[in-house]
Short mmCIF file of C-alpha atoms in Angstrom, two decimals:
data_model
loop_
_atom_site.label_atom_id
_atom_site.label_comp_id
_atom_site.label_asym_id
_atom_site.label_seq_id
_atom_site.Cartn_x
_atom_site.Cartn_y
_atom_site.Cartn_z
CA UNK A 1 -71.24 109.20 43.06
CA UNK A 2 -75.03 109.34 42.78
CA UNK A 3 -77.33 106.85 41.21
CA UNK A 4 -78.29 107.62 37.59
CA UNK A 5 -81.98 107.74 38.44
CA UNK A 6 -81.42 110.19 41.29
CA UNK A 7 -79.19 112.38 39.11
CA UNK A 8 -81.79 112.34 36.33
CA UNK A 9 -84.50 113.33 38.81
CA UNK A 10 -82.41 116.24 40.06
CA UNK A 11 -81.84 117.43 36.50
CA UNK A 12 -85.57 117.25 35.80
CA UNK A 13 -86.30 119.21 38.99
CA UNK A 14 -83.76 121.84 37.95
CA UNK A 15 -85.36 122.14 34.51
CA UNK A 16 -88.78 122.39 36.10
CA UNK A 17 -87.60 125.18 38.42
CA UNK A 18 -86.10 126.97 35.43
CA UNK A 19 -89.39 126.62 33.56
CA UNK A 20 -91.29 128.09 36.49
CA UNK A 21 -89.10 131.23 36.59
CA UNK A 22 -89.46 131.95 32.85
CA UNK A 23 -92.12 134.20 31.42
CA UNK A 24 -93.37 134.64 27.88
CA UNK A 25 -91.84 137.71 26.14
CA UNK A 26 -94.96 138.05 23.96
CA UNK A 27 -97.83 137.95 26.47
CA UNK A 28 -95.99 137.93 29.81
CA UNK A 29 -97.55 134.63 30.89
CA UNK A 30 -95.64 132.36 33.28
CA UNK A 31 -97.31 129.21 31.89
CA UNK A 32 -94.21 127.83 30.16
CA UNK A 33 -94.30 124.11 29.30
CA UNK A 34 -92.04 121.61 27.55
CA UNK A 35 -93.70 119.81 24.66
CA UNK A 36 -92.95 116.38 23.18
CA UNK A 37 -90.22 117.82 20.92
CA UNK A 38 -88.43 119.29 23.98
CA UNK A 39 -89.27 122.86 23.10
CA UNK A 40 -90.20 125.57 25.60
CA UNK A 41 -93.64 126.81 24.57
CA UNK A 42 -95.99 129.37 26.09
CA UNK A 43 -99.16 127.57 27.05
CA UNK A 44 -101.29 130.71 26.54
CA UNK A 45 -100.21 132.19 23.21
CA UNK A 46 -98.22 129.27 21.77
CA UNK A 47 -94.95 131.15 21.29
CA UNK A 48 -91.90 128.87 21.01
CA UNK A 49 -89.33 130.33 23.43
CA UNK A 50 -86.51 127.79 23.06
CA UNK A 51 -86.28 125.03 20.50
CA UNK A 52 -82.82 123.65 21.29
CA UNK A 53 -83.48 121.91 24.59
CA UNK A 54 -81.19 118.99 25.40
CA UNK A 55 -82.88 115.60 25.58
CA UNK A 56 -81.19 113.90 28.53
CA UNK A 57 -83.06 110.62 28.04
CA UNK A 58 -81.74 107.52 26.25
CA UNK A 59 -81.49 107.43 22.48
CA UNK A 60 -83.52 104.20 22.37
CA UNK A 61 -87.17 103.50 23.04
CA UNK A 62 -88.60 100.73 25.20
CA UNK A 63 -92.24 99.72 25.54
CA UNK A 64 -92.05 97.24 28.43
CA UNK A 65 -89.81 96.34 31.36
CA UNK A 66 -87.93 93.52 29.59
CA UNK A 67 -86.98 95.78 26.68
CA UNK A 68 -85.86 98.49 29.05
CA UNK A 69 -83.67 96.02 30.95
CA UNK A 70 -82.13 94.55 27.81
CA UNK A 71 -81.31 97.93 26.26
CA UNK A 72 -80.02 99.60 29.40
CA UNK A 73 -76.24 99.88 29.49
CA UNK A 74 -75.73 100.97 33.08
CA UNK A 75 -74.58 98.66 35.85
CA UNK A 76 -76.23 97.73 39.11
CA UNK A 77 -76.98 100.60 41.51
CA UNK A 78 -74.73 101.32 44.48
CA UNK A 79 -75.79 99.34 47.53
CA UNK A 80 -74.72 99.65 51.15
CA UNK A 81 -75.23 95.93 51.72
CA UNK A 82 -71.85 95.11 50.14
CA UNK A 83 -68.53 96.18 51.62
CA UNK A 84 -67.39 97.66 48.29
CA UNK A 85 -70.90 99.05 47.58
CA UNK A 86 -71.13 96.78 44.54
CA UNK A 87 -68.61 98.73 42.48
CA UNK A 88 -66.12 95.90 41.93
CA UNK A 89 -66.52 93.14 39.39
CA UNK A 90 -67.51 89.57 40.14
CA UNK A 91 -66.81 86.34 38.27
CA UNK A 92 -69.84 84.13 37.83
CA UNK A 93 -69.70 80.68 39.41
CA UNK A 94 -71.18 79.05 36.29
CA UNK A 95 -68.48 77.43 34.16
CA UNK A 96 -69.98 78.51 30.85
CA UNK A 97 -69.00 80.94 28.13
CA UNK A 98 -71.02 83.82 26.67
CA UNK A 99 -72.95 81.41 24.42
CA UNK A 100 -73.93 79.10 27.30
CA UNK A 101 -71.51 76.33 26.31
CA UNK A 102 -69.61 74.44 29.00
CA UNK A 103 -65.94 75.23 29.44
CA UNK A 104 -63.17 72.71 29.05
CA UNK A 105 -61.45 71.27 32.10
CA UNK A 106 -58.41 73.50 31.54
CA UNK A 107 -60.57 76.62 31.33
CA UNK A 108 -62.56 75.56 34.39
CA UNK A 109 -59.44 75.29 36.52
CA UNK A 110 -58.28 78.65 35.20
CA UNK A 111 -61.60 80.29 36.05
CA UNK A 112 -61.47 78.69 39.49
CA UNK A 113 -58.09 80.33 40.16
CA UNK A 114 -59.30 83.67 38.81
CA UNK A 115 -62.43 83.49 40.95
CA UNK A 116 -60.36 82.72 44.05
CA UNK A 117 -58.01 85.65 43.47
CA UNK A 118 -60.91 87.92 42.65
CA UNK A 119 -62.43 87.22 46.07
CA UNK A 120 -59.06 87.85 47.73
CA UNK A 121 -58.35 91.21 46.12
CA UNK A 122 -61.84 92.57 46.83
CA UNK A 123 -60.79 93.11 50.46
CA UNK A 124 -57.52 94.97 50.93
CA UNK A 125 -57.19 94.71 54.72
CA UNK A 126 -58.66 93.16 57.86
CA UNK A 127 -61.11 96.04 58.30
CA UNK A 128 -62.75 95.38 54.96
CA UNK A 129 -62.85 91.64 55.66
CA UNK A 130 -64.61 92.30 58.96
CA UNK A 131 -67.06 94.65 57.23
CA UNK A 132 -67.72 92.03 54.57
CA UNK A 133 -68.42 89.43 57.26
CA UNK A 134 -70.73 91.78 59.18
CA UNK A 135 -72.76 92.71 56.09
CA UNK A 136 -73.07 89.06 55.11
CA UNK A 137 -74.38 88.31 58.62
CA UNK A 138 -76.96 91.08 58.26
CA UNK A 139 -78.03 89.67 54.90
CA UNK A 140 -78.29 86.14 56.31
CA UNK A 141 -80.39 87.19 59.31
CA UNK A 142 -82.58 89.47 57.20
CA UNK A 143 -83.32 86.58 54.85
CA UNK A 144 -84.21 84.34 57.79
CA UNK A 145 -86.53 87.01 59.20
CA UNK A 146 -88.13 87.73 55.83
CA UNK A 147 -87.66 91.51 55.98
CA UNK A 148 -87.61 93.65 52.81
CA UNK A 149 -84.54 94.97 51.03
CA UNK A 150 -84.92 98.45 52.50
CA UNK A 151 -84.33 97.11 56.02
CA UNK A 152 -81.06 95.51 54.92
CA UNK A 153 -79.91 98.81 53.44
CA UNK A 154 -80.77 100.71 56.64
CA UNK A 155 -79.08 98.08 58.82
CA UNK A 156 -75.94 98.30 56.68
CA UNK A 157 -75.90 102.10 57.01
CA UNK A 158 -76.29 101.85 60.80
CA UNK A 159 -73.43 99.36 61.03
CA UNK A 160 -71.20 101.58 58.87
CA UNK A 161 -71.99 104.54 61.12
CA UNK A 162 -71.11 102.48 64.20
CA UNK A 163 -67.86 101.47 62.50
CA UNK A 164 -66.99 105.08 61.68
CA UNK A 165 -67.73 106.14 65.27
CA UNK A 166 -65.49 103.31 66.57
CA UNK A 167 -68.37 101.77 68.53
CA UNK A 168 -67.44 98.20 67.62
CA UNK A 169 -64.21 98.15 69.60
CA UNK A 170 -64.55 95.65 72.45
CA UNK A 171 -67.76 94.14 71.04
CA UNK A 172 -68.40 91.19 68.79
CA UNK A 173 -69.11 91.76 65.11
CA UNK A 174 -72.15 89.46 65.28
CA UNK A 175 -73.57 91.40 68.23
CA UNK A 176 -73.25 94.79 66.56
CA UNK A 177 -74.60 93.55 63.22
CA UNK A 178 -77.61 91.92 64.93
CA UNK A 179 -78.28 95.10 66.91
CA UNK A 180 -78.07 97.15 63.70
CA UNK A 181 -80.62 94.86 62.04
CA UNK A 182 -82.99 95.10 65.02
CA UNK A 183 -82.64 98.89 65.02
CA UNK A 184 -83.36 98.96 61.28
CA UNK A 185 -86.54 96.91 61.81
CA UNK A 186 -87.63 99.38 64.49
CA UNK A 187 -86.78 102.36 62.29
CA UNK A 188 -88.59 101.02 59.23
CA UNK A 189 -91.67 99.93 61.19
CA UNK A 190 -91.20 96.20 60.49
CA UNK A 191 -92.63 94.21 63.43
CA UNK A 192 -89.85 91.90 64.58
CA UNK A 193 -89.41 91.23 68.27
CA UNK A 194 -86.08 90.89 70.03
CA UNK A 195 -86.80 87.19 70.60
CA UNK A 196 -87.28 86.61 66.86
CA UNK A 197 -84.05 88.43 66.03
CA UNK A 198 -82.16 86.48 68.71
CA UNK A 199 -83.38 83.19 67.23
CA UNK A 200 -81.61 83.79 63.91
CA UNK A 201 -78.56 85.36 65.53
CA UNK A 202 -75.45 83.69 66.90
CA UNK A 203 -75.23 85.81 70.05
CA UNK A 204 -77.38 85.75 73.24
CA UNK A 205 -80.42 87.97 73.50
CA UNK A 206 -78.97 89.81 76.50
CA UNK A 207 -75.94 90.91 74.49
CA UNK A 208 -78.14 92.04 71.59
CA UNK A 209 -80.29 94.20 73.85
CA UNK A 210 -77.27 95.72 75.60
CA UNK A 211 -75.48 96.49 72.32
CA UNK A 212 -78.67 97.85 70.75
CA UNK A 213 -79.21 100.31 73.60
CA UNK A 214 -75.59 101.45 73.41
CA UNK A 215 -75.61 101.96 69.63
CA UNK A 216 -78.97 103.73 69.53
CA UNK A 217 -77.81 106.11 72.27
CA UNK A 218 -74.40 106.85 70.75
CA UNK A 219 -75.73 107.30 67.19
CA UNK A 220 -78.77 109.28 68.31
CA UNK A 221 -81.27 106.99 66.63
CA UNK A 222 -84.76 108.38 67.19
CA UNK A 223 -86.71 105.16 67.57
CA UNK A 224 -90.31 105.23 68.70
CA UNK A 225 -91.75 102.57 71.01
CA UNK A 226 -93.01 99.50 69.20
CA UNK A 227 -96.74 99.64 68.48
CA UNK A 228 -98.48 96.33 69.37
CA UNK A 229 -100.87 96.86 66.46
CA UNK A 230 -97.99 96.16 64.05
CA UNK A 231 -97.90 92.53 65.23
CA UNK A 232 -101.65 91.93 64.89
CA UNK A 233 -101.83 91.16 61.11
CA UNK A 234 -98.89 88.73 61.22
CA UNK A 235 -100.09 86.88 64.32
CA UNK A 236 -103.68 86.73 63.05
CA UNK A 237 -102.54 85.42 59.68
CA UNK A 238 -100.47 82.68 61.35
CA UNK A 239 -103.52 81.70 63.42
CA UNK A 240 -105.81 81.79 60.35
CA UNK A 241 -108.14 84.37 61.87
CA UNK A 242 -110.52 86.62 59.95
CA UNK A 243 -110.33 90.33 59.27
CA UNK A 244 -113.03 90.88 61.88
CA UNK A 245 -110.76 89.49 64.61
CA UNK A 246 -107.92 91.75 63.49
CA UNK A 247 -110.16 94.82 63.62
CA UNK A 248 -111.44 93.88 67.06
CA UNK A 249 -107.92 93.23 68.37
CA UNK A 250 -106.82 96.65 67.09
CA UNK A 251 -109.78 98.24 68.86
CA UNK A 252 -108.88 96.47 72.12
CA UNK A 253 -105.29 97.72 71.89
CA UNK A 254 -106.45 101.31 71.23
CA UNK A 255 -108.82 101.29 74.22
CA UNK A 256 -106.21 99.70 76.49
CA UNK A 257 -103.59 102.23 75.40
CA UNK A 258 -105.94 105.10 76.23
CA UNK A 259 -106.29 103.63 79.74
CA UNK A 260 -102.50 103.69 80.13
CA UNK A 261 -102.10 99.91 80.25
CA UNK A 262 -99.49 99.76 77.50
CA UNK A 263 -96.69 101.45 79.42
CA UNK A 264 -93.96 99.02 80.41
CA UNK A 265 -95.62 96.02 78.77
CA UNK A 266 -94.19 93.77 76.08
CA UNK A 267 -95.76 94.73 72.71
CA UNK A 268 -95.82 91.11 71.51
CA UNK A 269 -97.55 89.93 74.69
CA UNK A 270 -100.02 92.80 74.51
CA UNK A 271 -100.84 92.03 70.87
CA UNK A 272 -101.19 88.31 71.62
CA UNK A 273 -103.62 88.96 74.48
CA UNK A 274 -105.67 91.30 72.29
CA UNK A 275 -105.89 88.65 69.56
CA UNK A 276 -106.92 86.04 72.12
CA UNK A 277 -109.65 88.31 73.50
CA UNK A 278 -110.83 89.25 70.00
CA UNK A 279 -111.04 85.60 68.96
CA UNK A 280 -113.34 84.91 71.92
CA UNK A 281 -115.53 87.91 71.15
CA UNK A 282 -115.82 87.00 67.46
CA UNK A 283 -116.54 83.28 68.09
CA UNK A 284 -113.27 82.16 66.48
CA UNK A 285 -111.80 80.76 69.66
CA UNK A 286 -108.11 80.00 69.83
CA UNK A 287 -106.46 78.51 72.88
CA UNK A 288 -103.92 80.45 74.89
CA UNK A 289 -101.30 77.88 74.00
CA UNK A 290 -101.85 78.38 70.25
CA UNK A 291 -101.62 82.16 70.53
CA UNK A 292 -98.59 81.96 72.83
CA UNK A 293 -96.80 79.66 70.40
CA UNK A 294 -97.25 82.06 67.48
CA UNK A 295 -96.36 85.18 69.48
CA UNK A 296 -93.47 83.46 71.29
CA UNK A 297 -94.68 84.52 74.74
CA UNK A 298 -95.83 82.54 77.76
CA UNK A 299 -99.45 81.69 78.52
CA UNK A 300 -99.11 83.50 81.84
CA UNK A 301 -98.34 86.72 79.98
CA UNK A 302 -101.41 86.31 77.81
CA UNK A 303 -103.64 85.66 80.86
CA UNK A 304 -102.35 88.71 82.72
CA UNK A 305 -102.70 91.07 79.75
CA UNK A 306 -106.06 89.53 78.87
CA UNK A 307 -107.48 90.30 82.31
CA UNK A 308 -106.30 93.91 82.09
CA UNK A 309 -107.70 94.40 78.61
CA UNK A 310 -111.19 93.03 79.26
CA UNK A 311 -111.44 95.24 82.34
CA UNK A 312 -110.43 98.23 80.25
CA UNK A 313 -113.11 97.30 77.69
CA UNK A 314 -115.71 97.27 80.45
CA UNK A 315 -116.65 93.60 80.29
CA UNK A 316 -116.29 93.27 84.07
#
């Protein structure tokens, strides 16, 4: 089942392709357009070719977003972040009727029992209960990391693929779900380090890294190395640094990468050292401890990368 918007877009593309293949029987022109009355008209001579086109849009009109939402009669779109993809019904936790009035005590107890049984019948077996738990873990960690909705969708798809390939056998559900979320961040270009993901997870960092490597290899995920420049805006914003420092830090990373210094180095440590060097060059000095605290690396790492970067920039 496809989403209504995607289906509508495919129908419009099909109509557009059909319009492009038509030609005017009067003048032979291929400039066939659809006017406001949904008629096929030749743009050159004005001949009406077809006047019984089907209007696939809604029968109502809306002039703003609130009107469109209130008049729309379709449900929520399918989402991979729920074990049933959001197709089942839910009973609201608010004990109020359709008019906003509070329910009586008898009705409240009845709704409580219905709500309890509704949650029970949404999962038919242990596999669905485990999937529900894993997707809820992904949603919890994604909220703690502050990543967008698209990352949660991609992480849910990766976990479902791992489940279909039977890659979860012998591994913890939390470990696989955390690895799927980290892989989704890498795939969507959202700068989140393994340390940050491990902080919001309930499994050790070593297990996350091991499971992530196994899943990415088995599923054939084509993940590029993390670019240190992705961390620069977030770190600079946390340190309250100007746009000039960010631009200079990006320049330092580019020059250092051309010298081959980026290979085998931690991207967060490399970005932190570049920000530290840029803050010195732009007279917005930040201590190594401040930068290390934001980037979650050690001061020794910043000093080592800093020395390499200033040599690459030709300051020594």
